[in-house]
CSV table of C-alpha atoms in Angstrom, one decimal:
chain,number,residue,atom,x,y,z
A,1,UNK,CA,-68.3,-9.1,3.2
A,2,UNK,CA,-65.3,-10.4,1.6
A,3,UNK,CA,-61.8,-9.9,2.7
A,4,UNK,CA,-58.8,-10.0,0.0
A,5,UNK,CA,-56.2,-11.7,1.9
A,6,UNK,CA,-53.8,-11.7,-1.1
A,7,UNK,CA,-50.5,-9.6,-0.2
A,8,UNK,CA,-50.0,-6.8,-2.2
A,9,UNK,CA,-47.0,-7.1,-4.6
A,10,UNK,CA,-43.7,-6.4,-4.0
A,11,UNK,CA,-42.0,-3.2,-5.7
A,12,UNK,CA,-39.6,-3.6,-7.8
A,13,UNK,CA,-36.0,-2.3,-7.2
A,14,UNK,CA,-35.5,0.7,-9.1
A,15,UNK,CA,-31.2,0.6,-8.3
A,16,UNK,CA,-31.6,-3.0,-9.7
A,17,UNK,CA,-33.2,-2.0,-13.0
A,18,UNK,CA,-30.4,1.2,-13.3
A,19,UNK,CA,-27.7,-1.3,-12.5
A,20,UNK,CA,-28.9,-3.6,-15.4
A,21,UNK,CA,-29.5,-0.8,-17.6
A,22,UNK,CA,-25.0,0.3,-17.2
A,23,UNK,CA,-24.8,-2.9,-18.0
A,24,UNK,CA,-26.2,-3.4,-21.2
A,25,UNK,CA,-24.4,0.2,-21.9
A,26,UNK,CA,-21.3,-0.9,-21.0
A,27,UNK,CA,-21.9,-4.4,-23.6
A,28,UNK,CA,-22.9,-1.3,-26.1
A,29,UNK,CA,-20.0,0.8,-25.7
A,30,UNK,CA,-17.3,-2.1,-25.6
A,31,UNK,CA,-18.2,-3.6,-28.9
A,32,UNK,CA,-18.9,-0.3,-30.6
A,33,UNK,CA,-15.0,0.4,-29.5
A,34,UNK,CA,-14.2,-3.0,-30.5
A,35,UNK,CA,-15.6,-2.1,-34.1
A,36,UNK,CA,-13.7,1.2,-34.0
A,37,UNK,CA,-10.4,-0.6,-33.5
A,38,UNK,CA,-10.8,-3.9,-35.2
A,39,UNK,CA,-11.9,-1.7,-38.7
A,40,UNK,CA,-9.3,0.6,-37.9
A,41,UNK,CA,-12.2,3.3,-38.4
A,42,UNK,CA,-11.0,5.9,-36.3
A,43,UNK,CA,-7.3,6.9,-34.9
A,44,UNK,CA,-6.1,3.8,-32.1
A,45,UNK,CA,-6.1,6.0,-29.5
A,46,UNK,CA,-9.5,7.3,-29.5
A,47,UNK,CA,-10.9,4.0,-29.6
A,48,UNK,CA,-9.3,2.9,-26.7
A,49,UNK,CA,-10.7,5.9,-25.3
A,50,UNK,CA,-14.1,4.6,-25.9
A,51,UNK,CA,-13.7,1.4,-24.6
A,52,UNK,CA,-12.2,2.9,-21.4
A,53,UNK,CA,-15.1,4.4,-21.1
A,54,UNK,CA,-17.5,1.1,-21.3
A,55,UNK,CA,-15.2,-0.6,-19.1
A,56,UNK,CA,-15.8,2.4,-16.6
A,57,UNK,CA,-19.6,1.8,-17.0
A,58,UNK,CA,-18.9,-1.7,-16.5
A,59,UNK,CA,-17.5,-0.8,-13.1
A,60,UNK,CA,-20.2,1.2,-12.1
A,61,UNK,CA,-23.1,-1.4,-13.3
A,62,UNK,CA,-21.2,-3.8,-10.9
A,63,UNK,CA,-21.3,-1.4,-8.2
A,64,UNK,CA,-24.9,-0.4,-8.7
A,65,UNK,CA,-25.8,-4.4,-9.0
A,66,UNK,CA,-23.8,-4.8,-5.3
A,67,UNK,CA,-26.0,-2.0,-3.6
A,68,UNK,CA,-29.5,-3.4,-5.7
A,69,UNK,CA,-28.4,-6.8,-4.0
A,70,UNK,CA,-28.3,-5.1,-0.7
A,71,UNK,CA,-31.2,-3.1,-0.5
A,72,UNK,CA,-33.4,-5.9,-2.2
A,73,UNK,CA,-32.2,-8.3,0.9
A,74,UNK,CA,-32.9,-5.7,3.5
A,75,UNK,CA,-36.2,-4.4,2.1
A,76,UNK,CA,-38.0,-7.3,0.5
A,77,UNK,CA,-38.4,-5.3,-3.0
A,78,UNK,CA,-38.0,-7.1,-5.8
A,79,UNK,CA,-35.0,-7.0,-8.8
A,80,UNK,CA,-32.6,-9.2,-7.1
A,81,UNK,CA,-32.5,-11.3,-10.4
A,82,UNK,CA,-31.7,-8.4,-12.4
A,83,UNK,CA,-28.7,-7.1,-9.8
A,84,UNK,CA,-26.7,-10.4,-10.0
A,85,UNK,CA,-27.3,-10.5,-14.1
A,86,UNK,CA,-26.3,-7.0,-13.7
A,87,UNK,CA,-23.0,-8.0,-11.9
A,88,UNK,CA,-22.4,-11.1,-14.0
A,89,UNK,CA,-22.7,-8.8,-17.5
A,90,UNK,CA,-20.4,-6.5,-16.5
A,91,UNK,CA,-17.8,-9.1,-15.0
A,92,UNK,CA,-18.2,-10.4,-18.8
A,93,UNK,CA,-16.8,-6.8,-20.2
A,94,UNK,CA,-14.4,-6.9,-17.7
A,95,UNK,CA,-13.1,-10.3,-18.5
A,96,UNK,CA,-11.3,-10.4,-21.5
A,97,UNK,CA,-9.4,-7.0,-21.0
A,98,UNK,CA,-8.6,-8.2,-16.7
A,99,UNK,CA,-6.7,-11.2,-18.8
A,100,UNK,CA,-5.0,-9.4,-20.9
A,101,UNK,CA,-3.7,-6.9,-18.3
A,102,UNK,CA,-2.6,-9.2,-15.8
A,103,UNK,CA,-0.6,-10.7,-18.7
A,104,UNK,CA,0.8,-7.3,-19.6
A,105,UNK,CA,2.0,-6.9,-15.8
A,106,UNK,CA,4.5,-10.0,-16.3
A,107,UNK,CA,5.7,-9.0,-19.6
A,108,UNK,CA,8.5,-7.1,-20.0
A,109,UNK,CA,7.9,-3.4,-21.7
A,110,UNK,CA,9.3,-4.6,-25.3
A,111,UNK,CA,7.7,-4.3,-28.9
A,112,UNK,CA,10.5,-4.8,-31.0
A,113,UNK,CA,11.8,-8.9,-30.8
A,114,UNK,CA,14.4,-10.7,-33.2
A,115,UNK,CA,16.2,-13.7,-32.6
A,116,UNK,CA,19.3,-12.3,-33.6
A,117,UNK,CA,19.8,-8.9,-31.5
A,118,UNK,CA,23.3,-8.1,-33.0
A,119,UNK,CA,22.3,-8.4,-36.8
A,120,UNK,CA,18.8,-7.9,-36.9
A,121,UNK,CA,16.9,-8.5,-40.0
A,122,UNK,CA,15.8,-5.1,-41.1
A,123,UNK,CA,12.8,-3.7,-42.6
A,124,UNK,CA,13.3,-1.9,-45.6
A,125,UNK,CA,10.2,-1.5,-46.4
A,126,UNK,CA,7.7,-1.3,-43.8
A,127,UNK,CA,8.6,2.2,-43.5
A,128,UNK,CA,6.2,3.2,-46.7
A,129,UNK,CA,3.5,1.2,-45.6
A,130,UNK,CA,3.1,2.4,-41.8
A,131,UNK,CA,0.6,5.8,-41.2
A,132,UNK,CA,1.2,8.5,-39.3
A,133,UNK,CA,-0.1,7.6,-35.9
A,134,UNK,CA,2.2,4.5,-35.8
A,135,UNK,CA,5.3,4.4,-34.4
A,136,UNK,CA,8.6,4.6,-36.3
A,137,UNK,CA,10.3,2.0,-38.6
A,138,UNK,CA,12.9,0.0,-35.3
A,139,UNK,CA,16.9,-0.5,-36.6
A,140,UNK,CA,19.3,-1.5,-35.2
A,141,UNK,CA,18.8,-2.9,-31.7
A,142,UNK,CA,20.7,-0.6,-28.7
A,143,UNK,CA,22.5,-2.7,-26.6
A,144,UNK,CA,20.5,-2.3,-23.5
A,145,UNK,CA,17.8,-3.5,-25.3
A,146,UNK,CA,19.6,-6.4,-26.2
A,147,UNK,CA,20.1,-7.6,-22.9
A,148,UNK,CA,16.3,-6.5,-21.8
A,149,UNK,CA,15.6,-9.2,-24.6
A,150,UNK,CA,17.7,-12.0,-24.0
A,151,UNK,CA,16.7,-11.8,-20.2
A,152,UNK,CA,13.2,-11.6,-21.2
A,153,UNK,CA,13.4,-14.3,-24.1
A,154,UNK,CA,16.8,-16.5,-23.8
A,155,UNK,CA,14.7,-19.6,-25.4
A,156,UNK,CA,13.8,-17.2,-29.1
A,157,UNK,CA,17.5,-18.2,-31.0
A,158,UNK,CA,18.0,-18.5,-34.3
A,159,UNK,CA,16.7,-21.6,-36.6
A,160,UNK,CA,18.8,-23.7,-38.3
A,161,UNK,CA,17.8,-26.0,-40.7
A,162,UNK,CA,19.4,-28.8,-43.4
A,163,UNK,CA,18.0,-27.6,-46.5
A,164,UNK,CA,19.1,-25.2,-48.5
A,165,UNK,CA,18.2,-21.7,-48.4
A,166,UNK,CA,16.1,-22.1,-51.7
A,167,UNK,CA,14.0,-24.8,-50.6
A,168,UNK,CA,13.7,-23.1,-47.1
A,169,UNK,CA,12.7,-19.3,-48.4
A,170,UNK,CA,9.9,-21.6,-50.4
A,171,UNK,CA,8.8,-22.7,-47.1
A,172,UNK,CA,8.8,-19.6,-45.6
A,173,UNK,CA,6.8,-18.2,-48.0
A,174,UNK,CA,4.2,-20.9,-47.9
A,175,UNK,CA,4.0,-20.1,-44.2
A,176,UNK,CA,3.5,-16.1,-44.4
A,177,UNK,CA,0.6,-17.1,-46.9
A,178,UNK,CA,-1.0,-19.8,-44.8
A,179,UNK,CA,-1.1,-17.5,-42.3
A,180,UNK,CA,-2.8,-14.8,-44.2
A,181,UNK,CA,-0.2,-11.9,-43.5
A,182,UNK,CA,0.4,-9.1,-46.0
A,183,UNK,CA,3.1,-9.2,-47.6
A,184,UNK,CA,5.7,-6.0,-48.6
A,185,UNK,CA,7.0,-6.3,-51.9
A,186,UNK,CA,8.4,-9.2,-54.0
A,187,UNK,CA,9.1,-12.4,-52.3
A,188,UNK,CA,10.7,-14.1,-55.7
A,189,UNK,CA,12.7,-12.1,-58.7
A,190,UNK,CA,11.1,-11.8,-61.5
A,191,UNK,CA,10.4,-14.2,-64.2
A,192,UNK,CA,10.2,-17.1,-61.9
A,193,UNK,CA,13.4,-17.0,-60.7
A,194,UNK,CA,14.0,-18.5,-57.0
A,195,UNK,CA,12.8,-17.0,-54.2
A,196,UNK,CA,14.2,-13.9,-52.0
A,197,UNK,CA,16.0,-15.1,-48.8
A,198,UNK,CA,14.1,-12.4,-47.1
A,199,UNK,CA,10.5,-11.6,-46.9
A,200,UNK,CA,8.7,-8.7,-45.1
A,201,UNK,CA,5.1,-8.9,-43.9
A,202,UNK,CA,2.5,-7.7,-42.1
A,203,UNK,CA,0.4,-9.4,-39.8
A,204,UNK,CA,-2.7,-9.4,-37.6
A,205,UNK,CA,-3.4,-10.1,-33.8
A,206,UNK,CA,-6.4,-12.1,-34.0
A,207,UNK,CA,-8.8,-10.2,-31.6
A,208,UNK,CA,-8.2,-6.7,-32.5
A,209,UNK,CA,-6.6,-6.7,-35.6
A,210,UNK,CA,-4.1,-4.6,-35.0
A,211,UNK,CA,-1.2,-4.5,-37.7
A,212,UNK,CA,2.7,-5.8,-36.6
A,213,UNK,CA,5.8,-5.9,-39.0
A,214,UNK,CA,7.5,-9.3,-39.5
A,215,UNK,CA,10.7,-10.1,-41.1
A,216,UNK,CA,12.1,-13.3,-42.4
A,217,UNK,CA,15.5,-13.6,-43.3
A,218,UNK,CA,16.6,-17.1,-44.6
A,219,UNK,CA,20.9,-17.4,-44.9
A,220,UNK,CA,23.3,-19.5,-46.0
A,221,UNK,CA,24.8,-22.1,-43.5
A,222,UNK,CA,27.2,-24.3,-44.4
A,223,UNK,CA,25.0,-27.2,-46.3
A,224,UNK,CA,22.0,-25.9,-44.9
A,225,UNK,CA,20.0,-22.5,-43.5
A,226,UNK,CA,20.3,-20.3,-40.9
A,227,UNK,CA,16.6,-18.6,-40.6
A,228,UNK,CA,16.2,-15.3,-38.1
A,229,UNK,CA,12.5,-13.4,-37.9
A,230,UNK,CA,12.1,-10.5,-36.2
A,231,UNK,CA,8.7,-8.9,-35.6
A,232,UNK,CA,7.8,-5.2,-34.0
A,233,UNK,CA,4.4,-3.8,-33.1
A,234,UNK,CA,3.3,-0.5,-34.6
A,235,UNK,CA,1.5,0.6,-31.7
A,236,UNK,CA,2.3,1.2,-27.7
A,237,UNK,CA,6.0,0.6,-25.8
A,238,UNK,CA,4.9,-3.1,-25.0
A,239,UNK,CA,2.9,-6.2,-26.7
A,240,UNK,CA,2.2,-8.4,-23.9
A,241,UNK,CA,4.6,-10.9,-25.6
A,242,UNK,CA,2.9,-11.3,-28.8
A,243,UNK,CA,5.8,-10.5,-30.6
A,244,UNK,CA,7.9,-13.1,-29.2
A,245,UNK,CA,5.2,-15.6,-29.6
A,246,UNK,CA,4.7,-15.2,-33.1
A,247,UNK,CA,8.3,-15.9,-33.4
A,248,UNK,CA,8.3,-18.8,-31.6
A,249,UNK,CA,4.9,-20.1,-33.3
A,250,UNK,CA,6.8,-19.1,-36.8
A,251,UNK,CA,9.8,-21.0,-36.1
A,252,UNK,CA,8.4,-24.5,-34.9
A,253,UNK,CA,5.8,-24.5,-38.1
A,254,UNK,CA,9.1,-24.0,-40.2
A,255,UNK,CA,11.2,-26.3,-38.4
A,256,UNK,CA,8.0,-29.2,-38.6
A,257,UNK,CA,7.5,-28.0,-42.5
A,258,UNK,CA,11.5,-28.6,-43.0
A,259,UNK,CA,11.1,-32.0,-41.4
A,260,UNK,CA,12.7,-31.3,-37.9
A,261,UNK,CA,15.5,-29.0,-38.8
Protein backbone atom coordinates (compact mmCIF):
# COMPACT_ATOMS: atom_id res chain seq x y z
CA UNK A 1 0.00 0.00 0.00
CA UNK A 2 1.16 3.30 -0.93
CA UNK A 3 0.38 6.50 0.80
CA UNK A 4 0.30 9.93 -1.33
CA UNK A 5 1.78 12.21 1.08
CA UNK A 6 1.67 15.17 -1.39
CA UNK A 7 -0.71 18.10 -0.07
CA UNK A 8 -3.48 18.78 -2.00
CA UNK A 9 -3.37 22.17 -3.85
CA UNK A 10 -4.31 25.28 -2.64
CA UNK A 11 -7.56 27.01 -4.12
CA UNK A 12 -7.36 29.78 -5.78
CA UNK A 13 -8.92 33.07 -4.58
CA UNK A 14 -11.92 33.75 -6.47
CA UNK A 15 -12.13 37.75 -4.88
CA UNK A 16 -8.46 37.93 -6.21
CA UNK A 17 -9.22 36.92 -9.74
CA UNK A 18 -12.63 39.43 -9.68
CA UNK A 19 -10.42 42.13 -8.32
CA UNK A 20 -7.89 41.64 -11.30
CA UNK A 21 -10.66 41.32 -13.61
CA UNK A 22 -12.04 45.52 -12.51
CA UNK A 23 -8.89 46.07 -13.09
CA UNK A 24 -8.19 45.38 -16.49
CA UNK A 25 -11.90 46.98 -16.96
CA UNK A 26 -11.08 50.01 -15.49
CA UNK A 27 -7.39 50.09 -17.96
CA UNK A 28 -10.39 49.39 -20.72
CA UNK A 29 -12.69 52.02 -19.96
CA UNK A 30 -10.05 54.84 -19.18
CA UNK A 31 -8.31 54.62 -22.54
CA UNK A 32 -11.55 54.05 -24.53
CA UNK A 33 -12.53 57.64 -22.72
CA UNK A 34 -9.21 58.85 -23.43
CA UNK A 35 -9.90 58.09 -27.20
CA UNK A 36 -13.30 59.64 -26.93
CA UNK A 37 -11.84 62.96 -25.75
CA UNK A 38 -8.42 63.07 -27.33
CA UNK A 39 -10.41 62.50 -31.09
CA UNK A 40 -12.96 64.72 -29.97
CA UNK A 41 -15.41 61.84 -31.10
CA UNK A 42 -18.15 62.45 -28.91
CA UNK A 43 -19.45 65.73 -26.86
CA UNK A 44 -16.54 66.60 -23.78
CA UNK A 45 -18.81 65.97 -21.33
CA UNK A 46 -19.89 62.53 -21.97
CA UNK A 47 -16.44 61.42 -22.25
CA UNK A 48 -15.62 62.50 -19.07
CA UNK A 49 -18.46 60.70 -18.01
CA UNK A 50 -16.94 57.59 -19.21
CA UNK A 51 -13.85 57.88 -17.76
CA UNK A 52 -15.52 58.71 -14.34
CA UNK A 53 -16.76 55.66 -14.67
CA UNK A 54 -13.28 53.61 -15.16
CA UNK A 55 -11.84 55.55 -12.52
CA UNK A 56 -14.85 54.25 -10.24
CA UNK A 57 -13.98 50.66 -11.35
CA UNK A 58 -10.53 51.54 -10.61
CA UNK A 59 -11.63 52.23 -7.05
CA UNK A 60 -13.51 49.27 -6.64
CA UNK A 61 -10.66 46.83 -8.23
CA UNK A 62 -8.46 48.35 -5.43
CA UNK A 63 -10.92 47.63 -2.89
CA UNK A 64 -11.59 44.08 -4.10
CA UNK A 65 -7.57 43.56 -4.39
CA UNK A 66 -7.43 44.82 -0.36
CA UNK A 67 -10.04 42.25 0.77
CA UNK A 68 -8.35 39.30 -1.86
CA UNK A 69 -5.13 40.26 0.18
CA UNK A 70 -6.86 39.61 3.39
CA UNK A 71 -8.66 36.58 2.96
CA UNK A 72 -5.64 34.92 0.98
CA UNK A 73 -3.49 35.70 4.34
CA UNK A 74 -6.08 34.39 6.71
CA UNK A 75 -7.10 31.28 4.59
CA UNK A 76 -3.98 30.08 2.90
CA UNK A 77 -5.86 30.22 -0.75
CA UNK A 78 -4.01 31.23 -3.38
CA UNK A 79 -4.25 34.65 -5.71
CA UNK A 80 -2.28 36.86 -3.58
CA UNK A 81 -0.08 37.72 -6.65
CA UNK A 82 -3.00 38.69 -8.62
CA UNK A 83 -4.58 41.04 -5.58
CA UNK A 84 -1.44 43.27 -5.25
CA UNK A 85 -1.18 43.45 -9.42
CA UNK A 86 -4.74 44.14 -8.95
CA UNK A 87 -4.06 47.09 -6.51
CA UNK A 88 -0.97 48.34 -8.36
CA UNK A 89 -3.15 48.50 -11.91
CA UNK A 90 -5.67 50.40 -10.61
CA UNK A 91 -3.34 52.85 -8.64
CA UNK A 92 -1.88 53.23 -12.37
CA UNK A 93 -5.54 54.63 -13.62
CA UNK A 94 -5.66 56.51 -10.71
CA UNK A 95 -2.35 58.22 -11.10
CA UNK A 96 -2.27 60.54 -13.76
CA UNK A 97 -5.83 62.02 -13.03
CA UNK A 98 -4.89 62.12 -8.58
CA UNK A 99 -1.99 64.62 -10.18
CA UNK A 100 -3.85 66.52 -11.98
CA UNK A 101 -6.48 67.11 -9.35
CA UNK A 102 -4.31 67.90 -6.61
CA UNK A 103 -2.88 70.50 -9.01
CA UNK A 104 -6.41 71.82 -9.75
CA UNK A 105 -6.94 72.28 -5.85
CA UNK A 106 -4.08 75.05 -5.77
CA UNK A 107 -5.11 76.73 -8.82
CA UNK A 108 -7.19 79.46 -8.78
CA UNK A 109 -10.78 78.90 -10.66
CA UNK A 110 -9.53 81.05 -13.91
CA UNK A 111 -9.64 80.13 -17.80
CA UNK A 112 -9.30 83.29 -19.27
CA UNK A 113 -5.32 84.74 -18.69
CA UNK A 114 -3.64 87.88 -20.45
CA UNK A 115 -0.79 89.74 -19.47
CA UNK A 116 -2.44 92.92 -19.89
CA UNK A 117 -5.94 92.77 -17.93
CA UNK A 118 -6.93 96.45 -18.79
CA UNK A 119 -6.46 96.21 -22.68
CA UNK A 120 -6.64 92.75 -23.44
CA UNK A 121 -5.87 91.45 -26.78
CA UNK A 122 -9.15 90.39 -28.23
CA UNK A 123 -10.24 87.57 -30.30
CA UNK A 124 -11.97 88.49 -33.21
CA UNK A 125 -12.15 85.57 -34.64
CA UNK A 126 -12.23 82.69 -32.55
CA UNK A 127 -15.79 83.21 -32.20
CA UNK A 128 -16.48 81.42 -35.83
CA UNK A 129 -14.36 78.72 -35.17
CA UNK A 130 -15.64 77.54 -31.57
CA UNK A 131 -18.82 74.69 -31.54
CA UNK A 132 -21.63 74.73 -29.71
CA UNK A 133 -20.68 72.88 -26.59
CA UNK A 134 -17.82 75.39 -25.88
CA UNK A 135 -17.93 78.13 -24.01
CA UNK A 136 -18.39 81.71 -25.24
CA UNK A 137 -15.83 83.98 -27.05
CA UNK A 138 -14.11 86.11 -23.23
CA UNK A 139 -13.92 90.26 -23.80
CA UNK A 140 -13.14 92.42 -21.91
CA UNK A 141 -11.79 91.37 -18.53
CA UNK A 142 -14.29 92.51 -15.32
CA UNK A 143 -12.45 94.06 -12.85
CA UNK A 144 -12.73 91.50 -10.18
CA UNK A 145 -11.36 89.23 -12.40
CA UNK A 146 -8.55 91.40 -12.84
CA UNK A 147 -7.43 91.35 -9.48
CA UNK A 148 -8.33 87.38 -9.15
CA UNK A 149 -5.45 87.42 -11.89
CA UNK A 150 -2.91 89.47 -10.81
CA UNK A 151 -3.09 87.87 -7.27
CA UNK A 152 -2.99 84.60 -8.83
CA UNK A 153 -0.20 85.48 -11.60
CA UNK A 154 1.66 88.93 -10.59
CA UNK A 155 4.96 87.37 -12.44
CA UNK A 156 2.71 87.03 -16.25
CA UNK A 157 3.52 91.04 -17.45
CA UNK A 158 3.83 92.19 -20.59
CA UNK A 159 7.18 91.53 -22.96
CA UNK A 160 9.15 94.12 -24.10
CA UNK A 161 11.51 93.75 -26.62
CA UNK A 162 14.27 95.95 -28.87
CA UNK A 163 13.31 95.06 -32.22
CA UNK A 164 10.87 96.39 -34.03
CA UNK A 165 7.44 95.18 -34.28
CA UNK A 166 8.16 93.77 -37.89
CA UNK A 167 10.94 91.70 -37.01
CA UNK A 168 9.15 90.72 -33.76
CA UNK A 169 5.53 89.68 -35.39
CA UNK A 170 8.04 87.44 -37.79
CA UNK A 171 9.09 85.84 -34.62
CA UNK A 172 5.97 85.29 -33.30
CA UNK A 173 4.79 83.69 -36.11
CA UNK A 174 7.76 81.39 -36.32
CA UNK A 175 6.88 80.41 -32.84
CA UNK A 176 2.89 79.69 -33.30
CA UNK A 177 4.21 77.37 -36.15
CA UNK A 178 6.91 75.63 -34.35
CA UNK A 179 4.60 74.91 -31.98
CA UNK A 180 2.04 73.37 -34.27
CA UNK A 181 -1.04 75.54 -33.20
CA UNK A 182 -3.80 76.44 -35.74
CA UNK A 183 -3.89 79.39 -36.81
CA UNK A 184 -7.21 81.93 -37.37
CA UNK A 185 -6.96 83.80 -40.43
CA UNK A 186 -4.11 85.80 -42.04
CA UNK A 187 -0.95 86.36 -40.14
CA UNK A 188 0.66 88.73 -43.16
CA UNK A 189 -1.40 91.08 -45.74
CA UNK A 190 -1.50 89.97 -48.81
CA UNK A 191 1.06 90.02 -51.49
CA UNK A 192 3.84 89.52 -49.16
CA UNK A 193 3.49 92.48 -47.36
CA UNK A 194 4.83 92.49 -43.60
CA UNK A 195 3.32 90.65 -41.15
CA UNK A 196 0.09 91.47 -38.81
CA UNK A 197 1.09 92.68 -35.31
CA UNK A 198 -1.52 90.26 -34.09
CA UNK A 199 -2.02 86.65 -34.59
CA UNK A 200 -4.84 84.42 -33.29
CA UNK A 201 -4.43 80.63 -32.76
CA UNK A 202 -5.44 77.70 -31.49
CA UNK A 203 -3.70 75.35 -29.56
CA UNK A 204 -3.52 71.92 -28.01
CA UNK A 205 -2.87 70.52 -24.35
CA UNK A 206 -0.60 67.75 -25.06
CA UNK A 207 -2.41 64.87 -23.20
CA UNK A 208 -5.97 65.34 -24.16
CA UNK A 209 -5.93 67.53 -26.85
CA UNK A 210 -8.28 69.71 -25.86
CA UNK A 211 -8.49 73.05 -28.05
CA UNK A 212 -7.56 76.69 -26.23
CA UNK A 213 -7.60 80.18 -27.95
CA UNK A 214 -4.36 82.17 -28.05
CA UNK A 215 -3.70 85.73 -29.00
CA UNK A 216 -0.64 87.52 -29.81
CA UNK A 217 -0.56 91.07 -30.07
CA UNK A 218 2.88 92.65 -30.96
CA UNK A 219 2.87 96.96 -30.49
CA UNK A 220 4.85 99.67 -31.02
CA UNK A 221 7.18 100.76 -28.20
CA UNK A 222 9.25 103.47 -28.56
CA UNK A 223 12.33 101.91 -30.66
CA UNK A 224 11.25 98.57 -29.92
CA UNK A 225 7.97 96.16 -29.07
CA UNK A 226 5.69 95.74 -26.54
CA UNK A 227 4.24 91.95 -27.05
CA UNK A 228 0.95 90.94 -24.75
CA UNK A 229 -0.68 87.11 -25.29
CA UNK A 230 -3.63 86.15 -23.84
CA UNK A 231 -4.94 82.67 -23.91
CA UNK A 232 -8.61 81.21 -22.68
CA UNK A 233 -9.75 77.58 -22.51
CA UNK A 234 -12.93 76.59 -24.36
CA UNK A 235 -13.97 74.20 -21.89
CA UNK A 236 -14.78 74.17 -17.86
CA UNK A 237 -14.47 77.46 -15.22
CA UNK A 238 -10.72 76.52 -14.47
CA UNK A 239 -7.48 75.15 -16.42
CA UNK A 240 -5.29 74.06 -13.66
CA UNK A 241 -2.96 76.87 -14.80
CA UNK A 242 -2.32 75.84 -18.23
CA UNK A 243 -3.24 78.99 -19.54
CA UNK A 244 -0.88 80.98 -17.65
CA UNK A 245 1.88 78.56 -18.42
CA UNK A 246 1.57 78.70 -22.00
CA UNK A 247 2.04 82.35 -21.60
CA UNK A 248 4.86 82.16 -19.65
CA UNK A 249 6.44 79.27 -21.88
CA UNK A 250 5.45 81.70 -25.01
CA UNK A 251 7.07 84.69 -23.78
CA UNK A 252 10.62 83.28 -22.71
CA UNK A 253 10.94 81.36 -26.27
CA UNK A 254 10.20 84.94 -27.77
CA UNK A 255 12.30 86.83 -25.49
CA UNK A 256 15.44 83.89 -26.16
CA UNK A 257 14.43 84.05 -30.19
CA UNK A 258 14.68 88.10 -29.86
CA UNK A 259 18.08 87.72 -28.27
CA UNK A 260 17.18 88.53 -24.56
CA UNK A 261 14.71 91.26 -25.02
Amino acid sequence: MTFDLREPPRRRSRLAGLALAFAWFSVLVALYAFALLRLRLVEPFAAFAAFASGLGIAVIAILLGAVALVVVWTTGLRGGVRAAAAIAISLAVLAGPAYVAGRGFRAPVLNDVATDLADPPAFTRAGRDRTPGDLPVPGAIAPDQAERLRAAYADLQPLKLAQPPDEVSNLVIALVEERGWRTLGPTAYPRGGPPLGRVEAVARTPVLGFEDDVVIRVREDGTGSRVDMRSASRLGSGDFGANADRIRSFLADLKAAAGGG
